[in-house]
XYZ file of C-alpha atoms in Angstrom:
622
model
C 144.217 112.160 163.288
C 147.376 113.394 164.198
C 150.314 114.485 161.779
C 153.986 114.311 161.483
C 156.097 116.434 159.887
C 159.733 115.691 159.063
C 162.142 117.892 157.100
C 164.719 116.527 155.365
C 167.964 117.751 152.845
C 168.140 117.119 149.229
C 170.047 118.156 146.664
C 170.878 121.581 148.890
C 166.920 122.103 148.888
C 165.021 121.855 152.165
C 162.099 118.926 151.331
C 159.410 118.406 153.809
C 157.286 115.127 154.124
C 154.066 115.362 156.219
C 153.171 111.826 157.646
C 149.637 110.786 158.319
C 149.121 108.344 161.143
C 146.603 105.710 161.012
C 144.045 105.297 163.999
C 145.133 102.759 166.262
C 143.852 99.409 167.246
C 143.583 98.683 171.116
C 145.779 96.172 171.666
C 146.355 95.668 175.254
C 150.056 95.537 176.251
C 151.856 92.861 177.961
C 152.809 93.307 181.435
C 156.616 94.207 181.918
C 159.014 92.738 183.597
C 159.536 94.221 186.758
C 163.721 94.258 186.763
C 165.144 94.358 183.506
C 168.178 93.947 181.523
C 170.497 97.314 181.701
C 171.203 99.329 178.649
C 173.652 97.645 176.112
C 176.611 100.073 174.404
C 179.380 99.575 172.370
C 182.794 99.727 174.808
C 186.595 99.082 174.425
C 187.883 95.449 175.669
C 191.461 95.196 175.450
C 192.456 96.235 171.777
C 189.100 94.856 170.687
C 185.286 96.351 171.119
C 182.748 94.278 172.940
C 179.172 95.357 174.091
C 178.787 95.715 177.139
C 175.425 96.122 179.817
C 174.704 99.029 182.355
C 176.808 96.899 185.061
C 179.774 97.312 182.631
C 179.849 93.675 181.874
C 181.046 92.207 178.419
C 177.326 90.371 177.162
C 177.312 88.119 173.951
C 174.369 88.540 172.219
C 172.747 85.121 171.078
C 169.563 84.132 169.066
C 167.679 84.062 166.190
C 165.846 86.086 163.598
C 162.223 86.285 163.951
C 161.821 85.914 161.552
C 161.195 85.524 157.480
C 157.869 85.011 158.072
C 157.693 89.070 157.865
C 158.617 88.882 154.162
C 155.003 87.282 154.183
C 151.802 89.686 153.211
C 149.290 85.957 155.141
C 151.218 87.355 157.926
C 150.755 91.046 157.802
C 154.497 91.935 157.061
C 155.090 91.006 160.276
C 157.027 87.822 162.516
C 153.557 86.187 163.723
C 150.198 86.248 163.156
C 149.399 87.464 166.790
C 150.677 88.431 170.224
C 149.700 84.950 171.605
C 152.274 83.124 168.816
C 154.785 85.681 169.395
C 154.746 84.846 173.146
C 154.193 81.285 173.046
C 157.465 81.399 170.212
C 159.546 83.555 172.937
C 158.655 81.320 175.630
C 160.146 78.631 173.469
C 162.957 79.977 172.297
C 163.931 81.234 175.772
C 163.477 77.360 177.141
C 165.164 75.407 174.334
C 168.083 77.270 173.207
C 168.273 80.097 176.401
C 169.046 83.155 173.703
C 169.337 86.425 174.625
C 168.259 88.122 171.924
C 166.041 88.441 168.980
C 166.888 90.396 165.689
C 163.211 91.399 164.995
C 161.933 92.227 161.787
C 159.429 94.933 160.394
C 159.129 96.102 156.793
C 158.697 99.896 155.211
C 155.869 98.381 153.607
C 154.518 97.494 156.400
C 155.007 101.082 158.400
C 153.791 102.727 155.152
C 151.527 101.619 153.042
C 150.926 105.158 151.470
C 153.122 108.187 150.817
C 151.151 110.172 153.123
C 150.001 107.409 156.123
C 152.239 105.824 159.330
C 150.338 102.509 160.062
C 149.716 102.870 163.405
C 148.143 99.448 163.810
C 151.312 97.943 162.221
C 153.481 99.331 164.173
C 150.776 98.332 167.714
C 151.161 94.870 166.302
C 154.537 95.051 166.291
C 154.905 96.503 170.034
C 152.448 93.453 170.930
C 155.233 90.974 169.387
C 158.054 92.687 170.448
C 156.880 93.029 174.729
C 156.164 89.221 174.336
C 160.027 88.887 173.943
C 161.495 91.595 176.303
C 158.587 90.502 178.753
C 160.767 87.194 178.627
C 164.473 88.537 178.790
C 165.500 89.022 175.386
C 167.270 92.063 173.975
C 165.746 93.130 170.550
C 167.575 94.384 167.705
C 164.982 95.774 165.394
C 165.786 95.474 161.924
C 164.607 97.191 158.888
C 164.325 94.502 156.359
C 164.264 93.711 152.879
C 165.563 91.577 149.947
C 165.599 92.562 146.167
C 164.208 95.891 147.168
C 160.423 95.032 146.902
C 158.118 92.624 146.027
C 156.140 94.685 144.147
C 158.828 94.885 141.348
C 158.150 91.501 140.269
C 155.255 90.012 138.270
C 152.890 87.372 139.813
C 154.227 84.654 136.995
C 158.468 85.454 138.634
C 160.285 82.711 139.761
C 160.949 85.077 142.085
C 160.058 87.440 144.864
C 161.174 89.943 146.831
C 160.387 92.674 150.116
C 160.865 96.110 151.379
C 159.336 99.133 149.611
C 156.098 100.136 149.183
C 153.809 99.474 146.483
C 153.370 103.430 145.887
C 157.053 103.729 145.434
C 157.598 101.380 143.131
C 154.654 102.860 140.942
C 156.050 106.176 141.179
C 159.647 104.666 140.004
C 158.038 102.723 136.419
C 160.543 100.170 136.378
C 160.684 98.048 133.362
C 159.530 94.278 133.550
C 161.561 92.251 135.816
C 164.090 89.272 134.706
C 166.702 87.547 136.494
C 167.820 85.862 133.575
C 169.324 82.072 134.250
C 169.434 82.474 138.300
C 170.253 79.634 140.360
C 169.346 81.207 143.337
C 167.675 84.420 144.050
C 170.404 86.680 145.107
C 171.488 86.908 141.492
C 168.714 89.116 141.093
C 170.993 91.833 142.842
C 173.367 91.201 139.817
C 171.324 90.562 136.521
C 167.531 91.771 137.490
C 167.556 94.926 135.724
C 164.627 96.469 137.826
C 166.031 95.449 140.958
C 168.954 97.667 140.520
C 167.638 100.762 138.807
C 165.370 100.756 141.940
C 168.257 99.769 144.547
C 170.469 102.586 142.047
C 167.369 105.027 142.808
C 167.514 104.943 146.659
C 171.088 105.280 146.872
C 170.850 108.256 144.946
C 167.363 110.011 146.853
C 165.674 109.677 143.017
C 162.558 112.267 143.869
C 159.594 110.542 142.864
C 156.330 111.856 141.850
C 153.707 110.525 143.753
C 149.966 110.841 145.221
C 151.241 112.988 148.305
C 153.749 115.020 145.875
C 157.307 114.688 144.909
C 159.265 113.438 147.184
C 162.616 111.760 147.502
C 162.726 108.245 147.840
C 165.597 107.898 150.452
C 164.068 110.441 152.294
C 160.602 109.133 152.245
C 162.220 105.893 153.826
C 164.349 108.087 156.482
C 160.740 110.485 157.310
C 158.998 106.990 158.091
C 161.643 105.736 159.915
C 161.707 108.659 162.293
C 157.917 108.682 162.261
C 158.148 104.899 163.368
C 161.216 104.658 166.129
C 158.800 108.131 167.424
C 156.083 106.210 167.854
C 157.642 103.044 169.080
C 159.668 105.013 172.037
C 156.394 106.783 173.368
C 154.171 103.557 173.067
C 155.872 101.173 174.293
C 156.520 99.884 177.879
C 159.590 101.837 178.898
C 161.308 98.697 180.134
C 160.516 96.972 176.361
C 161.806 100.009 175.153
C 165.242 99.563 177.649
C 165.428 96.176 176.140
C 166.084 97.140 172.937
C 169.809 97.425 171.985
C 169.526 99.292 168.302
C 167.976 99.274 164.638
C 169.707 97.489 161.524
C 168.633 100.431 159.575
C 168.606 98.530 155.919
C 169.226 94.846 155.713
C 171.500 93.689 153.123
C 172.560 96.774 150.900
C 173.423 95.993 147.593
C 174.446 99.090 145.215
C 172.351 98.584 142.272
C 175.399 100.251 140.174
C 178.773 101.004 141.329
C 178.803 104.031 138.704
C 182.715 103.128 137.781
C 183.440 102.814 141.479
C 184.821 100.192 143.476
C 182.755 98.688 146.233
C 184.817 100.373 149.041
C 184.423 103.861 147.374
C 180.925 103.215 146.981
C 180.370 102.529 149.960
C 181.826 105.902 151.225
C 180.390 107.855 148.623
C 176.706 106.333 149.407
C 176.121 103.485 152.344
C 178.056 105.700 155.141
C 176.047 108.880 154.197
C 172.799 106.896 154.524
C 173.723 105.646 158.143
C 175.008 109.084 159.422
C 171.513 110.218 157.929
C 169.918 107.034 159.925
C 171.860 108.007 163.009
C 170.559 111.437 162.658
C 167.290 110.162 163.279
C 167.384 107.737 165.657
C 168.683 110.719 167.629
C 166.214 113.036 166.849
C 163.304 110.302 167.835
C 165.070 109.924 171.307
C 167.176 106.649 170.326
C 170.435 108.815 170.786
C 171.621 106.006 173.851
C 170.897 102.654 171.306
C 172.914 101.463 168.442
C 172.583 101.536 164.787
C 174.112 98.531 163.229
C 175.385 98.624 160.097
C 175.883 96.495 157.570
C 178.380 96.832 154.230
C 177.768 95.346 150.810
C 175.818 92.033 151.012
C 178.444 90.483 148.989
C 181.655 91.993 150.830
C 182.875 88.555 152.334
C 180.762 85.636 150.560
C 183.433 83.981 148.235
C 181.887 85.721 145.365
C 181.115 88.548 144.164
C 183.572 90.253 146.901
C 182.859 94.286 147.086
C 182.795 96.383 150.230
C 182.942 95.486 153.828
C 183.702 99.352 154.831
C 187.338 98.625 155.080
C 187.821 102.374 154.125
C 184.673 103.973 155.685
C 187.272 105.570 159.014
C 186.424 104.810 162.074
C 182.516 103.868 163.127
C 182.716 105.032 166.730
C 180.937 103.389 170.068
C 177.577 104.665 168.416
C 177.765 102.221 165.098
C 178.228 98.727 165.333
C 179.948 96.391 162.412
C 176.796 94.300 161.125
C 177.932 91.448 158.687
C 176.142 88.261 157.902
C 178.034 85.014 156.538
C 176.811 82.348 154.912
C 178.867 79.845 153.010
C 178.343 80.520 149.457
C 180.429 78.204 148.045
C 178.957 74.903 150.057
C 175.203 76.582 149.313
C 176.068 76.343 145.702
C 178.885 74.228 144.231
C 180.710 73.128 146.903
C 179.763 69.027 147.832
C 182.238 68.959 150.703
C 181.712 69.030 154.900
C 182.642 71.345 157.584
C 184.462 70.438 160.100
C 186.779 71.498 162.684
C 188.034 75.316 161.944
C 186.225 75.708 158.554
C 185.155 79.251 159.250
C 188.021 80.401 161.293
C 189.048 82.659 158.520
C 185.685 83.969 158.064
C 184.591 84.817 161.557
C 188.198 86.120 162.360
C 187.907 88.618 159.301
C 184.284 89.739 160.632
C 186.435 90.293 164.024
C 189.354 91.685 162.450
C 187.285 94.376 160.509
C 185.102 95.217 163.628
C 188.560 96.426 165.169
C 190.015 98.136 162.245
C 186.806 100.328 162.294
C 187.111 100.656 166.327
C 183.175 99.347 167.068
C 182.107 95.800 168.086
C 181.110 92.980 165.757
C 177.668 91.076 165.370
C 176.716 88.194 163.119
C 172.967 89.144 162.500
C 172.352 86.383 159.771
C 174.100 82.874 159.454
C 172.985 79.269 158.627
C 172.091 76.837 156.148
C 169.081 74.818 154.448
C 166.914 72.428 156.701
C 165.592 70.455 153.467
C 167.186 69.561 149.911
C 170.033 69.299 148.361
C 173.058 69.846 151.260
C 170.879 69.892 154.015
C 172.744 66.405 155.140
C 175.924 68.993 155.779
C 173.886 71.510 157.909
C 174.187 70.346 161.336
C 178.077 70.315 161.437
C 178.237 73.448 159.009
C 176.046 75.765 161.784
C 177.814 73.890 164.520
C 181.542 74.947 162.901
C 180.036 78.801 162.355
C 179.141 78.689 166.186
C 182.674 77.522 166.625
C 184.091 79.924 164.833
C 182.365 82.518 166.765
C 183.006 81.616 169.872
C 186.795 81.313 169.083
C 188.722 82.114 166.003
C 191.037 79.032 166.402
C 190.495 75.557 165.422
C 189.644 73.003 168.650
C 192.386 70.754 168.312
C 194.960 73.830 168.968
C 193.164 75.722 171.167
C 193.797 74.596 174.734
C 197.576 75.786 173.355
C 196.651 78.822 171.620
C 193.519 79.897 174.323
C 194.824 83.705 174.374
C 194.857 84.070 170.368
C 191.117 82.928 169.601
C 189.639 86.927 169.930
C 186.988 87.462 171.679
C 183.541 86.166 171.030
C 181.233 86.933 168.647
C 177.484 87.897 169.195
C 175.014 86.482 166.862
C 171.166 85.943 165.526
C 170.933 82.897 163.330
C 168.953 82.874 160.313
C 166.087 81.715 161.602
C 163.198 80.869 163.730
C 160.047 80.656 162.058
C 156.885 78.722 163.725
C 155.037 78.185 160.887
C 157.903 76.846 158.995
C 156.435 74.241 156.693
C 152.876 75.837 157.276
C 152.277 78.772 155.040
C 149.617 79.948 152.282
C 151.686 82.870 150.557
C 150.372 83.777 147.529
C 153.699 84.432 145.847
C 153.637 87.661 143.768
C 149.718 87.683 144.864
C 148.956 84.836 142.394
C 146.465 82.705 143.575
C 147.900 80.020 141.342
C 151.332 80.004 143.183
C 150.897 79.078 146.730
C 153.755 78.697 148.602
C 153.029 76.354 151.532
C 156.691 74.565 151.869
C 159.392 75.608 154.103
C 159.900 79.842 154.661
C 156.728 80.562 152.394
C 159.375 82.284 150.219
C 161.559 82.048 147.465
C 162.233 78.311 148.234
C 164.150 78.634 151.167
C 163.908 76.135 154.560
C 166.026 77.843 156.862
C 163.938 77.733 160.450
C 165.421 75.541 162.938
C 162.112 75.511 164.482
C 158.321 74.248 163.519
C 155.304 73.632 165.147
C 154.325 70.110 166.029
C 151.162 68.542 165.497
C 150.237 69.153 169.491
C 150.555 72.900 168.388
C 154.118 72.838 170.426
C 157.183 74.462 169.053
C 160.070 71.938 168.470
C 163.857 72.530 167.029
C 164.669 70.847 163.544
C 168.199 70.569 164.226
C 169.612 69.192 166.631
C 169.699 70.906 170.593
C 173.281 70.270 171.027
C 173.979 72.579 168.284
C 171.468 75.778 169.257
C 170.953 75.545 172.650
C 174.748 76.411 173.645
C 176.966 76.826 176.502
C 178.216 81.004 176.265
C 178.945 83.692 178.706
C 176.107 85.654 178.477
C 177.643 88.045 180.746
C 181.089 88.540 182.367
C 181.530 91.104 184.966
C 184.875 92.513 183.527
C 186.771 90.592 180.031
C 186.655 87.580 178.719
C 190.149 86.840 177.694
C 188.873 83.117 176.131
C 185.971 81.069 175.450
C 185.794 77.803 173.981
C 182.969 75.184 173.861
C 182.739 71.316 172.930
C 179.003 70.691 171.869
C 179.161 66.991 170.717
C 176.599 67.528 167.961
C 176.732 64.629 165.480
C 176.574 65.671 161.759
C 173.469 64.584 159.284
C 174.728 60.869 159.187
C 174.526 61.089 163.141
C 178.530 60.324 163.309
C 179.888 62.237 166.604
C 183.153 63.706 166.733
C 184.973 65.926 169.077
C 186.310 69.103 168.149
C 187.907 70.627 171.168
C 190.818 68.110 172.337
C 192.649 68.378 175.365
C 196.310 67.320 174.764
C 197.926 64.693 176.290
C 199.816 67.302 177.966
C 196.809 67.703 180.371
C 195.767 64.106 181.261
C 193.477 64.700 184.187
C 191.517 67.490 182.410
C 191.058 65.488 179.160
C 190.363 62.213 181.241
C 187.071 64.100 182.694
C 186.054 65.744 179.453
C 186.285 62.615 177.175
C 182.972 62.483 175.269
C 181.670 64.982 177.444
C 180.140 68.433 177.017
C 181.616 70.802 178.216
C 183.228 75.008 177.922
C 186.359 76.670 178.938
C 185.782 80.494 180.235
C 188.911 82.385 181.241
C 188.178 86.395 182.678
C 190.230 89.398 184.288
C 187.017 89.896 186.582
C 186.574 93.602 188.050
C 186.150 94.322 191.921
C 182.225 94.693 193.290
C 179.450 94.538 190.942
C 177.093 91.812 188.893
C 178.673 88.407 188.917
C 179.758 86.376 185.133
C 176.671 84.852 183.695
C 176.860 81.505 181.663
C 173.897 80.399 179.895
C 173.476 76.394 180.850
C 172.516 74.057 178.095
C 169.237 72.401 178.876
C 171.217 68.856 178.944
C 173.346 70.502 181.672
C 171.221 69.466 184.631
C 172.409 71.602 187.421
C 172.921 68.492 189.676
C 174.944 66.448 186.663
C 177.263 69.601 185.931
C 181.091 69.800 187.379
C 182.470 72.865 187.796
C 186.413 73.430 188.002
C 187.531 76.811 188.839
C 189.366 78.487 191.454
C 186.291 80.126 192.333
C 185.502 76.448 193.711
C 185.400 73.180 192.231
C 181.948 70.941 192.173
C 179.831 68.445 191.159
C 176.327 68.843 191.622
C 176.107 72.822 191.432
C 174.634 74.225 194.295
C 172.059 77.642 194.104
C 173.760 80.107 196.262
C 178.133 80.664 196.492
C 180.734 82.020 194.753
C 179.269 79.115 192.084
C 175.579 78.867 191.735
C 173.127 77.990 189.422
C 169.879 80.039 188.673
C 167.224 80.509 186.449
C 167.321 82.192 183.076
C 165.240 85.389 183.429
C 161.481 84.494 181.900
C 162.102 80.702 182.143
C 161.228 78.179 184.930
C 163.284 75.009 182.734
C 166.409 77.300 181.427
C 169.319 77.596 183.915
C 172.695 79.899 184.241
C 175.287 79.603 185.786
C 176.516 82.549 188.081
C 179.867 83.344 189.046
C 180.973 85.683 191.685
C 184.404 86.546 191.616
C 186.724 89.331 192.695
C 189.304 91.185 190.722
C 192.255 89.061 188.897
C 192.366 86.061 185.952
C 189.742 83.580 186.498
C 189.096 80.188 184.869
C 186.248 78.288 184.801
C 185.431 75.009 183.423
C 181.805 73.386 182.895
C 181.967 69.936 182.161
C 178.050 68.088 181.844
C 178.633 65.147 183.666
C 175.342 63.390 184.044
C 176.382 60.490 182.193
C 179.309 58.211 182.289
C 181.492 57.259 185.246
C 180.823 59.343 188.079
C 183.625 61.828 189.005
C 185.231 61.408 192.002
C 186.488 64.358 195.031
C 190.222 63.321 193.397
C 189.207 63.337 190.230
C 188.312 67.412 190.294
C 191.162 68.138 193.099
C 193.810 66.873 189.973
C 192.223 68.634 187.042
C 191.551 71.568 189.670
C 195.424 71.800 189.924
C 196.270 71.353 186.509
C 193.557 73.625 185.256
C 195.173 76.359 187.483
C 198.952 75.873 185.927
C 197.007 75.821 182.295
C 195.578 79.087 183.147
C 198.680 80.426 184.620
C 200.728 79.517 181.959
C 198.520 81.108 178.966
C 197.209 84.172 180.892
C 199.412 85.128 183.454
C 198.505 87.888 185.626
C 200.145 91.311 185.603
């Protein structure tokens, strides 16, 4: 079998960890696409960072995790049980929703089960599930996950559970019995779980442990497999899977495990940055130098709690790092009995935005959501529909057709998440055989998947389309200066309300949006290359959608001209819409008029016109 040998610097003393790699399992690998999505890099956009694709165009990144169900040892550690759910999940994700982009999952425990061993197989399964996507146009972000450090800290009788580390780390680290103490939910095991935190304090500071293999430091043990696995990952897989993949979240959720008298920010400096230089390091040195490694701060840096971090002091990341936050409404999870609406998370996704530009890098929202089930899940709908708001402009609706030009540019993100066998599981929690876990994620009580698997073996959303399957400019051939969409979705009591108000100031375009679907996209488009790409909402039939813009102004949208529709890449049901446009400010605005009172040649001549003095007003060129 072959061997891998990594050397690594600790404590000013050259350590070397030899890697043994499992045997594979012949797996055959699914055909690639034959043209593929260019590379994606972080590049400037304005005063902001965006990411940007090998045509130089600004993409938003949009999806879901895939997904929890790697927490899971009934699924192997890994998103699905095989390479025909994995395909059959992309194929559904691509033609409900039309994201982009997965955030995919795998687990150290999973890469290596011993001190001394790469799973090879693992990682095969794991090239299986991740071709299924690319082979249908998604980006991957692969993401090293794990919560509370391990499960193998807790005992099988825990309330609670947790993933990441090997077994044969935590053995070689003889942590004391785990307790959380009077926890509400299971993130306070980060704060009060004794063992979770000597083992999170142990990483942070390379502990060596003794083990089978030898001593060995535990930090770098993770960083040896890590380079053993993005190795093995570049030369097996397909090289246009491989093109598809934009970066690695190198370790999900950090949490300090003791700030050792510092603050969160100094912390962070003195221990999180070093890790991701170190994680940088090698991702270069396994040929990786061209993708991304996203990076995320303290867990808690921006949750309403217990507020530390957020690498407000780290200097600048560079093109090379991206700023990797999650958000997810701790208050309303928790104590908070009151509804989003309109603008709630404004101040949230304008501080992920904000922060992305003090540390000169581009933002992405890897993790957001809420409950499907229980107690609050009545205020889901309307709270995921006000954090996709809030990403796709930093202003609340009712102002923005006035304030267009101060709503920052849009966010990219993977909602928490998409898991086909939501409701389906047989964990054994903690491997006790007398704790199944068959409700919701399989894990630690939580129902987040907006997606299940019917009884006709079909995947089908639990919330509702208009919020996930979204109108967004999947690709703009120059920058987009403002975005706004209006998705109608009702909230849990099924009472619609519209967010995004024209003022009466501009009676001909709110007269053919009223109770309407519909987006706003304003550009400074660049001369010659790939036209602006907006995803189409499924209940956007191509012949029901009106287009204003001076690019041309329709009804019915026609598949070839300066406005077209086409399919999405690895979907015959999902449509985009494709603009071609030359240099200068464009506008364009995608109303889904299949219902109501047809519109009329007059009708889209006057909100043409007025549509053009809007734009010239708030974006003038020059």
């Amino acid at each position: 079998m072959p061997r891998v040998s990594f050397a690594s610097v600790r404590a000013g003393k050259a350590l070397t960890v030899t890697l043994t790699v499992a045997a594979a399992v012949a797996v055959p690998v699914a055909q690639a696409r034959a043209v593929g999505s260019p590379a994606v890099v972080v590049a400037p956009s304005g005063g902001n960072w965006v990411f940007r694709d090998g045509d130089g165009r600004q993409v938003t990144l949009r999806g879901f995790n895939v997904s929890g169900s790697a927490k899971l040892q009934e699924n192997g550690l890994l998103p699905f049980r095989s390479t025909a759910d994995a395909a059959r999940s992309a194929q559904a994700m691509r033609d409900l929703t039309g994201a982009n982009a997965v955030r995919f999952l795998i687990s150290w425990e999973g890469v290596q089960p011993a001190p001394d061993r790469i799973d090879q197989s693992y990682l095969d399964k794991a090239i299986q599930q991740i071709t299924a996507f690319t082979d249908r146009g998604f980006r991957v972000l692969l993401d090293y996950h794990q919560d509370l450090y391990s499960s193998h800290l807790f005992n099988s009788g825990s309330w609670y559970t947790g993933d990441g580390a090997p077994d044969w780390v935590i053995k070689a680290g003889n942590y004391p019995e785990e307790s959380c103490g009077i926890c509400l939910v299971w993130g306070q095991n980060m704060q009060t779980n004794t063992a979770v935190r000597q083992a999170a304090h142990d990483f942070w500071h390379d502990r060596t442990l003794t083990t089978a293999s030898g001593p060995v430091g535990v930090q770098d043990a993770f960083l040896a497999q890590a380079s053993a696995a993005m190795t093995y990952l570049r030369q097996k897989l397909p090289a246009q899977a491989f093109g598809d993949i934009v970066g690695v979240d190198p370790f999900n959720e950090p949490f300090d495990g003791g700030l050792d008298g510092q603050t969160g920010l100094d912390w962070e400096k003195t221990y999180l940055l070093p890790f991701y230089q170190r994680f940088r390091t090698a991702m270069d040195d396994a040929g990786w130098a061209d993708k991304t490694a996203f990076v995320e701060p303290l867990v808690f840096w921006n949750t309403g709690f217990f507020e530390q971090g957020g690498l407000s002091s780290a200097g600048p990341l560079g093109t090379r790092m991206a700023f990797n936050s999650h958000y997810y409404d701790g208050a309303r999870i928790t104590v908070d009995p009151t509804p989003a609406g309109d603008g709630t998370y404004d101040t949230a996704m304008n501080e992920i935005r904000q922060r992305a530009t003090d540390l000169r890098t581009a933002p992405l929202v890897s993790e957001f959501g809420n409950r499907l089930s229980g107690t609050g899940s009545d205020r889901t709908p309307w709270m995921v529909r006000a954090m996709y708001q809030a990403m796709d402009y930093g202003v609340a609706g009712r102002n923005w057709w006035d304030s267009a030009a101060s709503g920052g540019p849009v966010l990219s993100g993977t909602q928490w998440h998409w898991d086909v066998y939501s409701g389906n599981h047989h964990e054994l929690m903690n491997g006790n055989p007398d704790k199944v876990q068959t409700a919701g994620d399989g894990w630690n009580g939580e129902d987040f998947s907006v997606v299940n698997t019917d009884t006709a073996g079909n995947a089908a959303l639990r919330l509702d389309p208009r919020v996930l399957d979204r109108l967004y400019p999947s690709a703009v051939a120059g920058d987009a200066l403002a975005f706004a969409y209006e998705d109608l979705a009702p909230d849990g009591a099924g009472r619609r309300q519209a967010w995004l108000t024209v003022p009466s100031s501009l009676p001909n375009l709110a007269a053919l949006v009223q109770d309407r679907q519909y987006g706003v996209l304003v550009w400074r488009g660049t001369s010659g290359g790939a036209a602006t790409e907006l995803h189409l909402p499924r209940s956007f039939a191509p012949a029901g959608t009106t287009v204003v813009s001076d690019l041309g102004t329709v009804t019915g949208v026609p598949s070839s001209g300066a406005v077209k529709v086409a399919d999405e890449t690895g979907s015959t049901t999902a449509h985009r819409l494709v603009l071609t446009a030359p240099a200068g400010i464009h506008v364009a605005l995608v109303v889904n008029t299949a219902s109501g009172t047809p519109v009329t040649a007059d009708q889209r001549a006057a909100a043409t016109t007025e549509l053009a003095s809007w734009r010239t007003r708030l974006f003038p060129a020059g």
